[in-house]
Amino acid sequence: MTWDPDRYLRFADHRTRPGIELLEPIPDIDARCIVDLGCGIGGLTSLLQLRWQEASVVGVDSSVEMIERARTDHPHLRWPIGDIETWDPRQPVDLIYANAALHWLDDHAEVFPRLRSFLTGGGVLAVQMPDNWKAATHRIPAEVLNGPEWPDDVRSELPTDRLAAPEDYIEWLQPALIEALRTAYFHQLTGDDPVWTWVTGSVLQPVLAELAPTDQDRFSEECRQRDREAYPRAVDGTVTLPFSRLFIVARAT
């Protein structure tokens, strides 16, 4: 899947705020080895280095485009290209930080215990995941592509809800759970069709990659029209996008 760093950064302040807030419940551990899984362009990875200045901090992402941007913007850090699903650090890690990344993976009942098994004694796993799957941002593209005129392989690229119930994460990560929190942000967006810009910078990337240019235009127009109805513009010109996210922080067993 090809990512567009510039499009993703269109609402950089809104997208990075949850990642910054994910740092807060992480204890002040003596971290020597830190890995940012799904690091994107590396802005949050650099904050990890700023907090733990003596640590070796590595940012891992499967997107060549994102990693190239991270290497340009933060050349003092290491940026290997890798798939979170098969990632293995080969040696214990003091902090695994995954902001808006693990929701792309299946089988969280296996993923979360596996990641925690990579931690040193007293190490920390810190995760934030979008939890907005029933919202119009996801429902509208699915409804548009529901017609027979759209190829099946395109519909198969629609994002799916892979998250478990919060109670499940709590059970999997006992007895050393630090934080389990679901919170809703109400992002005030500006610009033309900002909701469409938001979703095409992230969850709809796989769909767009499967569409021919003419189909992209048709898909875009139908979704934009419905987005405007679902997310009306306020008198001050802004569009409010409610967005729920799940935070999970746990120590090693």
PDB file of C-alpha atoms in Angstrom:
ATOM      1  CA  MET A   1       0.000   0.000   0.000  1.00  0.00           C
ATOM      2  CA  THR A   2       1.353   3.431  -0.986  1.00  0.00           C
ATOM      3  CA  TRP A   3       1.097   6.240   1.555  1.00  0.00           C
ATOM      4  CA  ASP A   4       1.200   9.968   0.822  1.00  0.00           C
ATOM      5  CA  PRO A   5       3.026  11.666   3.720  1.00  0.00           C
ATOM      6  CA  ASP A   6       1.892  15.153   2.688  1.00  0.00           C
ATOM      7  CA  ARG A   7      -1.764  14.156   2.539  1.00  0.00           C
ATOM      8  CA  TYR A   8      -1.488  12.354   5.871  1.00  0.00           C
ATOM      9  CA  LEU A   9      -0.027  15.519   7.383  1.00  0.00           C
ATOM     10  CA  ARG A  10      -2.907  17.695   6.203  1.00  0.00           C
ATOM     11  CA  PHE A  11      -4.299  17.495   9.757  1.00  0.00           C
ATOM     12  CA  ALA A  12      -1.005  16.819  11.522  1.00  0.00           C
ATOM     13  CA  ASP A  13      -1.958  18.542  14.785  1.00  0.00           C
ATOM     14  CA  HIS A  14      -5.137  16.490  15.127  1.00  0.00           C
ATOM     15  CA  ARG A  15      -3.451  13.210  14.179  1.00  0.00           C
ATOM     16  CA  THR A  16      -0.451  13.602  16.477  1.00  0.00           C
ATOM     17  CA  ARG A  17      -2.307  14.732  19.603  1.00  0.00           C
ATOM     18  CA  PRO A  18      -3.409  11.181  20.612  1.00  0.00           C
ATOM     19  CA  GLY A  19       0.158   9.984  20.148  1.00  0.00           C
ATOM     20  CA  ILE A  20       1.457  12.724  22.404  1.00  0.00           C
ATOM     21  CA  GLU A  21      -1.172  11.864  24.996  1.00  0.00           C
ATOM     22  CA  LEU A  22      -0.159   8.205  24.779  1.00  0.00           C
ATOM     23  CA  LEU A  23       3.210   9.223  26.219  1.00  0.00           C
ATOM     24  CA  GLU A  24       1.670  10.521  29.450  1.00  0.00           C
ATOM     25  CA  PRO A  25       0.739   7.221  31.189  1.00  0.00           C
ATOM     26  CA  ILE A  26       4.080   5.590  30.344  1.00  0.00           C
ATOM     27  CA  PRO A  27       6.116   5.375  33.578  1.00  0.00           C
ATOM     28  CA  ASP A  28       9.570   6.938  33.785  1.00  0.00           C
ATOM     29  CA  ILE A  29      11.355   3.665  33.169  1.00  0.00           C
ATOM     30  CA  ASP A  30      15.088   3.375  32.578  1.00  0.00           C
ATOM     31  CA  ALA A  31      14.635   2.616  28.898  1.00  0.00           C
ATOM     32  CA  ARG A  32      17.682   1.675  26.845  1.00  0.00           C
ATOM     33  CA  CYS A  33      15.954   0.175  23.815  1.00  0.00           C
ATOM     34  CA  ILE A  34      12.752   1.708  22.396  1.00  0.00           C
ATOM     35  CA  VAL A  35      10.840   0.732  19.259  1.00  0.00           C
ATOM     36  CA  ASP A  36       8.085   2.779  17.620  1.00  0.00           C
ATOM     37  CA  LEU A  37       5.972   0.332  15.605  1.00  0.00           C
ATOM     38  CA  GLY A  38       4.126   1.932  12.696  1.00  0.00           C
ATOM     39  CA  CYS A  39       6.179   5.087  13.146  1.00  0.00           C
ATOM     40  CA  GLY A  40       4.987   6.840   9.983  1.00  0.00           C
ATOM     41  CA  ILE A  41       7.052   9.955   9.286  1.00  0.00           C
ATOM     42  CA  GLY A  42       8.705   9.783  12.692  1.00  0.00           C
ATOM     43  CA  GLY A  43       7.517  12.893  14.496  1.00  0.00           C
ATOM     44  CA  LEU A  44       6.396  10.951  17.551  1.00  0.00           C
ATOM     45  CA  THR A  45       9.496   8.756  17.398  1.00  0.00           C
ATOM     46  CA  SER A  46      11.592  11.878  17.848  1.00  0.00           C
ATOM     47  CA  LEU A  47       9.567  12.725  20.971  1.00  0.00           C
ATOM     48  CA  LEU A  48      10.434   9.301  22.387  1.00  0.00           C
ATOM     49  CA  GLN A  49      14.099  10.111  21.844  1.00  0.00           C
ATOM     50  CA  LEU A  50      13.641  13.499  23.481  1.00  0.00           C
ATOM     51  CA  ARG A  51      12.155  11.910  26.607  1.00  0.00           C
ATOM     52  CA  TRP A  52      14.629   9.016  26.800  1.00  0.00           C
ATOM     53  CA  GLN A  53      17.771  10.714  25.533  1.00  0.00           C
ATOM     54  CA  GLU A  54      20.126   7.886  26.465  1.00  0.00           C
ATOM     55  CA  ALA A  55      18.041   5.212  24.744  1.00  0.00           C
ATOM     56  CA  SER A  56      18.472   3.641  21.350  1.00  0.00           C
ATOM     57  CA  VAL A  57      15.238   4.570  19.539  1.00  0.00           C
ATOM     58  CA  VAL A  58      14.144   2.815  16.347  1.00  0.00           C
ATOM     59  CA  GLY A  59      11.148   3.601  14.138  1.00  0.00           C
ATOM     60  CA  VAL A  60       9.661   0.720  12.114  1.00  0.00           C
ATOM     61  CA  ASP A  61       7.098   1.073   9.326  1.00  0.00           C
ATOM     62  CA  SER A  62       6.111  -0.930   6.247  1.00  0.00           C
ATOM     63  CA  SER A  63       5.616   2.179   4.092  1.00  0.00           C
ATOM     64  CA  VAL A  64       8.672   3.085   2.033  1.00  0.00           C
ATOM     65  CA  GLU A  65       7.267   6.589   1.486  1.00  0.00           C
ATOM     66  CA  MET A  66       6.794   7.223   5.209  1.00  0.00           C
ATOM     67  CA  ILE A  67      10.215   5.840   6.127  1.00  0.00           C
ATOM     68  CA  GLU A  68      11.932   7.930   3.459  1.00  0.00           C
ATOM     69  CA  ARG A  69      10.293  11.038   4.922  1.00  0.00           C
ATOM     70  CA  ALA A  70      11.323  10.006   8.453  1.00  0.00           C
ATOM     71  CA  ARG A  71      14.928   9.473   7.354  1.00  0.00           C
ATOM     72  CA  THR A  72      14.968  12.929   5.773  1.00  0.00           C
ATOM     73  CA  ASP A  73      13.370  14.733   8.712  1.00  0.00           C
ATOM     74  CA  HIS A  74      15.142  12.815  11.517  1.00  0.00           C
ATOM     75  CA  PRO A  75      18.449  11.487  10.166  1.00  0.00           C
ATOM     76  CA  HIS A  76      19.884  10.892  13.652  1.00  0.00           C
ATOM     77  CA  LEU A  77      17.495   7.970  14.297  1.00  0.00           C
ATOM     78  CA  ARG A  78      17.284   4.491  12.753  1.00  0.00           C
ATOM     79  CA  TRP A  79      14.388   3.747  10.388  1.00  0.00           C
ATOM     80  CA  PRO A  80      14.190   0.131   9.176  1.00  0.00           C
ATOM     81  CA  ILE A  81      11.348  -0.883   6.876  1.00  0.00           C
ATOM     82  CA  GLY A  82       9.373  -3.739   8.406  1.00  0.00           C
ATOM     83  CA  ASP A  83       5.981  -5.360   8.785  1.00  0.00           C
ATOM     84  CA  ILE A  84       4.525  -5.168  12.310  1.00  0.00           C
ATOM     85  CA  GLU A  85       2.779  -8.501  11.808  1.00  0.00           C
ATOM     86  CA  THR A  86       6.078 -10.365  11.473  1.00  0.00           C
ATOM     87  CA  TRP A  87       8.306  -7.997  13.451  1.00  0.00           C
ATOM     88  CA  ASP A  88      10.689  -9.660  15.900  1.00  0.00           C
ATOM     89  CA  PRO A  89      13.215  -7.509  17.788  1.00  0.00           C
ATOM     90  CA  ARG A  90      15.606 -10.464  18.350  1.00  0.00           C
ATOM     91  CA  GLN A  91      16.401  -9.015  21.768  1.00  0.00           C
ATOM     92  CA  PRO A  92      14.203  -7.681  24.599  1.00  0.00           C
ATOM     93  CA  VAL A  93      12.889  -4.130  24.304  1.00  0.00           C
ATOM     94  CA  ASP A  94      12.233  -1.699  27.169  1.00  0.00           C
ATOM     95  CA  LEU A  95       9.384   0.174  25.459  1.00  0.00           C
ATOM     96  CA  ILE A  96       7.210  -0.782  22.510  1.00  0.00           C
ATOM     97  CA  TYR A  97       5.175   2.211  21.378  1.00  0.00           C
ATOM     98  CA  ALA A  98       2.465   1.741  18.714  1.00  0.00           C
ATOM     99  CA  ASN A  99       0.350   4.776  17.896  1.00  0.00           C
ATOM    100  CA  ALA A 100      -2.484   4.273  15.375  1.00  0.00           C
ATOM    101  CA  ALA A 101      -0.876   1.131  13.949  1.00  0.00           C
ATOM    102  CA  LEU A 102      -2.169  -2.107  15.465  1.00  0.00           C
ATOM    103  CA  HIS A 103      -5.744  -1.605  14.210  1.00  0.00           C
ATOM    104  CA  TRP A 104      -4.472  -2.773  10.803  1.00  0.00           C
ATOM    105  CA  LEU A 105      -3.646  -6.224  12.240  1.00  0.00           C
ATOM    106  CA  ASP A 106      -5.887  -9.254  12.738  1.00  0.00           C
ATOM    107  CA  ASP A 107      -6.057 -11.524  15.797  1.00  0.00           C
ATOM    108  CA  HIS A 108      -5.320  -9.115  18.628  1.00  0.00           C
ATOM    109  CA  ALA A 109      -5.670 -11.995  21.083  1.00  0.00           C
ATOM    110  CA  GLU A 110      -2.349 -13.208  19.682  1.00  0.00           C
ATOM    111  CA  VAL A 111      -0.782  -9.841  18.774  1.00  0.00           C
ATOM    112  CA  PHE A 112      -0.895  -8.157  22.183  1.00  0.00           C
ATOM    113  CA  PRO A 113       0.543 -11.023  24.270  1.00  0.00           C
ATOM    114  CA  ARG A 114       3.199 -11.582  21.588  1.00  0.00           C
ATOM    115  CA  LEU A 115       4.311  -7.952  21.664  1.00  0.00           C
ATOM    116  CA  ARG A 116       4.421  -7.943  25.448  1.00  0.00           C
ATOM    117  CA  SER A 117       6.573 -11.082  25.354  1.00  0.00           C
ATOM    118  CA  PHE A 118       9.267  -9.015  23.597  1.00  0.00           C
ATOM    119  CA  LEU A 119       9.616  -6.679  26.608  1.00  0.00           C
ATOM    120  CA  THR A 120      12.342  -6.675  29.215  1.00  0.00           C
ATOM    121  CA  GLY A 121      11.351  -7.192  32.833  1.00  0.00           C
ATOM    122  CA  GLY A 122       9.509  -4.010  33.786  1.00  0.00           C
ATOM    123  CA  GLY A 123       9.246  -2.982  30.135  1.00  0.00           C
ATOM    124  CA  VAL A 124       6.144  -1.234  28.778  1.00  0.00           C
ATOM    125  CA  LEU A 125       3.778  -1.720  25.839  1.00  0.00           C
ATOM    126  CA  ALA A 126       1.915   1.499  24.909  1.00  0.00           C
ATOM    127  CA  VAL A 127      -0.794   1.381  22.247  1.00  0.00           C
ATOM    128  CA  GLN A 128      -3.348   3.791  20.786  1.00  0.00           C
ATOM    129  CA  MET A 129      -5.864   2.607  18.174  1.00  0.00           C
ATOM    130  CA  PRO A 130      -8.654   4.392  16.296  1.00  0.00           C
ATOM    131  CA  ASP A 131     -12.016   3.050  17.462  1.00  0.00           C
ATOM    132  CA  ASN A 132     -14.338   4.797  15.032  1.00  0.00           C
ATOM    133  CA  TRP A 133     -15.495   1.918  12.882  1.00  0.00           C
ATOM    134  CA  LYS A 134     -19.247   2.497  13.128  1.00  0.00           C
ATOM    135  CA  ALA A 135     -18.994   6.186  12.222  1.00  0.00           C
ATOM    136  CA  ALA A 136     -20.038   7.704   8.892  1.00  0.00           C
ATOM    137  CA  THR A 137     -16.363   8.018   7.915  1.00  0.00           C
ATOM    138  CA  HIS A 138     -16.327   4.238   7.490  1.00  0.00           C
ATOM    139  CA  ARG A 139     -19.982   3.562   6.753  1.00  0.00           C
ATOM    140  CA  ILE A 140     -20.259   5.913   3.751  1.00  0.00           C
ATOM    141  CA  PRO A 141     -17.481   4.331   1.613  1.00  0.00           C
ATOM    142  CA  ALA A 142     -18.930   0.878   2.300  1.00  0.00           C
ATOM    143  CA  GLU A 143     -22.394   2.017   1.196  1.00  0.00           C
ATOM    144  CA  VAL A 144     -21.033   3.636  -1.967  1.00  0.00           C
ATOM    145  CA  LEU A 145     -19.117   0.489  -2.957  1.00  0.00           C
ATOM    146  CA  ASN A 146     -22.049  -1.792  -2.206  1.00  0.00           C
ATOM    147  CA  GLY A 147     -23.392  -1.539  -5.762  1.00  0.00           C
ATOM    148  CA  PRO A 148     -22.692  -4.273  -8.352  1.00  0.00           C
ATOM    149  CA  GLU A 149     -20.852  -1.826 -10.623  1.00  0.00           C
ATOM    150  CA  TRP A 150     -17.860  -1.859  -8.276  1.00  0.00           C
ATOM    151  CA  PRO A 151     -15.303  -4.710  -8.440  1.00  0.00           C
ATOM    152  CA  ASP A 152     -15.284  -7.205  -5.577  1.00  0.00           C
ATOM    153  CA  ASP A 153     -11.548  -6.781  -5.048  1.00  0.00           C
ATOM    154  CA  VAL A 154     -12.112  -3.095  -4.298  1.00  0.00           C
ATOM    155  CA  ARG A 155     -14.769  -3.842  -1.686  1.00  0.00           C
ATOM    156  CA  SER A 156     -12.392  -6.306  -0.065  1.00  0.00           C
ATOM    157  CA  GLU A 157      -9.970  -3.438   0.584  1.00  0.00           C
ATOM    158  CA  LEU A 158     -12.452  -1.559   2.764  1.00  0.00           C
ATOM    159  CA  PRO A 159     -11.169  -1.157   6.333  1.00  0.00           C
ATOM    160  CA  THR A 160     -12.648  -3.619   8.810  1.00  0.00           C
ATOM    161  CA  ASP A 161     -13.055  -3.430  12.547  1.00  0.00           C
ATOM    162  CA  ARG A 162     -10.310  -5.621  13.993  1.00  0.00           C
ATOM    163  CA  LEU A 163     -10.556  -4.260  17.523  1.00  0.00           C
ATOM    164  CA  ALA A 164     -11.655  -6.432  20.392  1.00  0.00           C
ATOM    165  CA  ALA A 165     -13.753  -5.219  23.310  1.00  0.00           C
ATOM    166  CA  PRO A 166     -11.813  -3.150  25.870  1.00  0.00           C
ATOM    167  CA  GLU A 167     -12.532  -5.855  28.431  1.00  0.00           C
ATOM    168  CA  ASP A 168     -10.633  -8.336  26.259  1.00  0.00           C
ATOM    169  CA  TYR A 169      -7.471  -6.234  26.212  1.00  0.00           C
ATOM    170  CA  ILE A 170      -7.714  -5.844  29.980  1.00  0.00           C
ATOM    171  CA  GLU A 171      -7.933  -9.620  30.359  1.00  0.00           C
ATOM    172  CA  TRP A 172      -5.055 -10.331  27.951  1.00  0.00           C
ATOM    173  CA  LEU A 173      -2.729  -7.816  29.597  1.00  0.00           C
ATOM    174  CA  GLN A 174      -3.314  -8.599  33.246  1.00  0.00           C
ATOM    175  CA  PRO A 175      -1.796  -8.605  35.801  1.00  0.00           C
ATOM    176  CA  ALA A 176       0.304  -5.556  34.901  1.00  0.00           C
ATOM    177  CA  LEU A 177      -2.153  -3.270  33.094  1.00  0.00           C
ATOM    178  CA  ILE A 178      -1.389   0.436  33.614  1.00  0.00           C
ATOM    179  CA  GLU A 179      -4.065   2.143  31.523  1.00  0.00           C
ATOM    180  CA  ALA A 180      -7.152   1.187  29.526  1.00  0.00           C
ATOM    181  CA  LEU A 181      -9.041   4.207  28.236  1.00  0.00           C
ATOM    182  CA  ARG A 182     -11.453   5.010  25.443  1.00  0.00           C
ATOM    183  CA  THR A 183     -11.841   8.684  24.653  1.00  0.00           C
ATOM    184  CA  ALA A 184     -13.536  10.764  21.945  1.00  0.00           C
ATOM    185  CA  TYR A 185     -11.948  13.722  20.188  1.00  0.00           C
ATOM    186  CA  PHE A 186     -14.042  16.347  18.436  1.00  0.00           C
ATOM    187  CA  HIS A 187     -11.706  17.569  15.728  1.00  0.00           C
ATOM    188  CA  GLN A 188     -12.493  20.973  14.241  1.00  0.00           C
ATOM    189  CA  LEU A 189     -11.435  20.617  10.605  1.00  0.00           C
ATOM    190  CA  THR A 190     -11.037  23.311   7.965  1.00  0.00           C
ATOM    191  CA  GLY A 191     -10.656  23.332   4.187  1.00  0.00           C
ATOM    192  CA  ASP A 192     -12.608  21.870   1.284  1.00  0.00           C
ATOM    193  CA  ASP A 193     -14.223  18.507   2.070  1.00  0.00           C
ATOM    194  CA  PRO A 194     -11.987  18.000   5.119  1.00  0.00           C
ATOM    195  CA  VAL A 195     -13.527  14.673   6.168  1.00  0.00           C
ATOM    196  CA  TRP A 196     -12.695  13.208   2.772  1.00  0.00           C
ATOM    197  CA  THR A 197      -9.159  14.558   3.064  1.00  0.00           C
ATOM    198  CA  TRP A 198      -8.895  12.935   6.490  1.00  0.00           C
ATOM    199  CA  VAL A 199     -10.006   9.424   5.462  1.00  0.00           C
ATOM    200  CA  THR A 200      -8.070   9.404   2.190  1.00  0.00           C
ATOM    201  CA  GLY A 201      -4.941  10.180   4.177  1.00  0.00           C
ATOM    202  CA  SER A 202      -5.290   6.934   6.104  1.00  0.00           C
ATOM    203  CA  VAL A 203      -8.029   4.263   6.087  1.00  0.00           C
ATOM    204  CA  LEU A 204      -9.107   4.630   2.451  1.00  0.00           C
ATOM    205  CA  GLN A 205      -5.609   4.395   0.992  1.00  0.00           C
ATOM    206  CA  PRO A 206      -5.998   0.660   0.139  1.00  0.00           C
ATOM    207  CA  VAL A 207      -9.332   1.306  -1.619  1.00  0.00           C
ATOM    208  CA  LEU A 208      -8.014   4.161  -3.740  1.00  0.00           C
ATOM    209  CA  ALA A 209      -4.998   2.086  -4.734  1.00  0.00           C
ATOM    210  CA  GLU A 210      -7.318  -0.507  -6.326  1.00  0.00           C
ATOM    211  CA  LEU A 211      -9.431   1.967  -8.303  1.00  0.00           C
ATOM    212  CA  ALA A 212      -8.754   3.159 -11.837  1.00  0.00           C
ATOM    213  CA  PRO A 213      -8.455   6.969 -12.120  1.00  0.00           C
ATOM    214  CA  THR A 214     -11.964   7.405 -13.537  1.00  0.00           C
ATOM    215  CA  ASP A 215     -13.430   5.219 -10.802  1.00  0.00           C
ATOM    216  CA  GLN A 216     -11.472   7.172  -8.204  1.00  0.00           C
ATOM    217  CA  ASP A 217     -13.158  10.364  -9.395  1.00  0.00           C
ATOM    218  CA  ARG A 218     -16.627   8.809  -9.253  1.00  0.00           C
ATOM    219  CA  PHE A 219     -15.994   7.248  -5.851  1.00  0.00           C
ATOM    220  CA  SER A 220     -14.587  10.514  -4.549  1.00  0.00           C
ATOM    221  CA  GLU A 221     -17.565  12.587  -5.662  1.00  0.00           C
ATOM    222  CA  GLU A 222     -20.152  10.237  -4.187  1.00  0.00           C
ATOM    223  CA  CYS A 223     -18.340  10.034  -0.863  1.00  0.00           C
ATOM    224  CA  ARG A 224     -17.765  13.781  -0.688  1.00  0.00           C
ATOM    225  CA  GLN A 225     -21.457  14.502  -1.181  1.00  0.00           C
ATOM    226  CA  ARG A 226     -22.446  12.111   1.587  1.00  0.00           C
ATOM    227  CA  ASP A 227     -19.711  13.394   3.891  1.00  0.00           C
ATOM    228  CA  ARG A 228     -21.085  16.920   3.561  1.00  0.00           C
ATOM    229  CA  GLU A 229     -24.485  15.701   4.700  1.00  0.00           C
ATOM    230  CA  ALA A 230     -23.128  13.604   7.574  1.00  0.00           C
ATOM    231  CA  TYR A 231     -20.692  16.276   8.738  1.00  0.00           C
ATOM    232  CA  PRO A 232     -22.264  19.695   8.033  1.00  0.00           C
ATOM    233  CA  ARG A 233     -20.182  22.838   8.109  1.00  0.00           C
ATOM    234  CA  ALA A 234     -20.713  25.146  11.085  1.00  0.00           C
ATOM    235  CA  VAL A 235     -21.344  28.883  10.867  1.00  0.00           C
ATOM    236  CA  ASP A 236     -17.641  29.546  11.443  1.00  0.00           C
ATOM    237  CA  GLY A 237     -16.732  27.348   8.473  1.00  0.00           C
ATOM    238  CA  THR A 238     -15.334  24.416  10.445  1.00  0.00           C
ATOM    239  CA  VAL A 239     -16.445  20.787  10.237  1.00  0.00           C
ATOM    240  CA  THR A 240     -16.584  18.741  13.441  1.00  0.00           C
ATOM    241  CA  LEU A 241     -15.305  15.189  13.162  1.00  0.00           C
ATOM    242  CA  PRO A 242     -15.981  13.079  16.282  1.00  0.00           C
ATOM    243  CA  PHE A 243     -13.327  10.403  16.583  1.00  0.00           C
ATOM    244  CA  SER A 244     -13.052   7.718  19.279  1.00  0.00           C
ATOM    245  CA  ARG A 245      -9.721   6.132  20.226  1.00  0.00           C
ATOM    246  CA  LEU A 246      -8.654   3.325  22.552  1.00  0.00           C
ATOM    247  CA  PHE A 247      -5.524   3.615  24.717  1.00  0.00           C
ATOM    248  CA  ILE A 248      -3.823   0.562  26.251  1.00  0.00           C
ATOM    249  CA  VAL A 249      -0.644   0.680  28.364  1.00  0.00           C
ATOM    250  CA  ALA A 250       0.770  -2.360  30.169  1.00  0.00           C
ATOM    251  CA  ARG A 251       3.991  -3.591  31.716  1.00  0.00           C
ATOM    252  CA  ALA A 252       5.692  -6.884  31.011  1.00  0.00           C
ATOM    253  CA  THR A 253       4.442  -9.840  33.022  1.00  0.00           C
TER     254      THR A 253
END
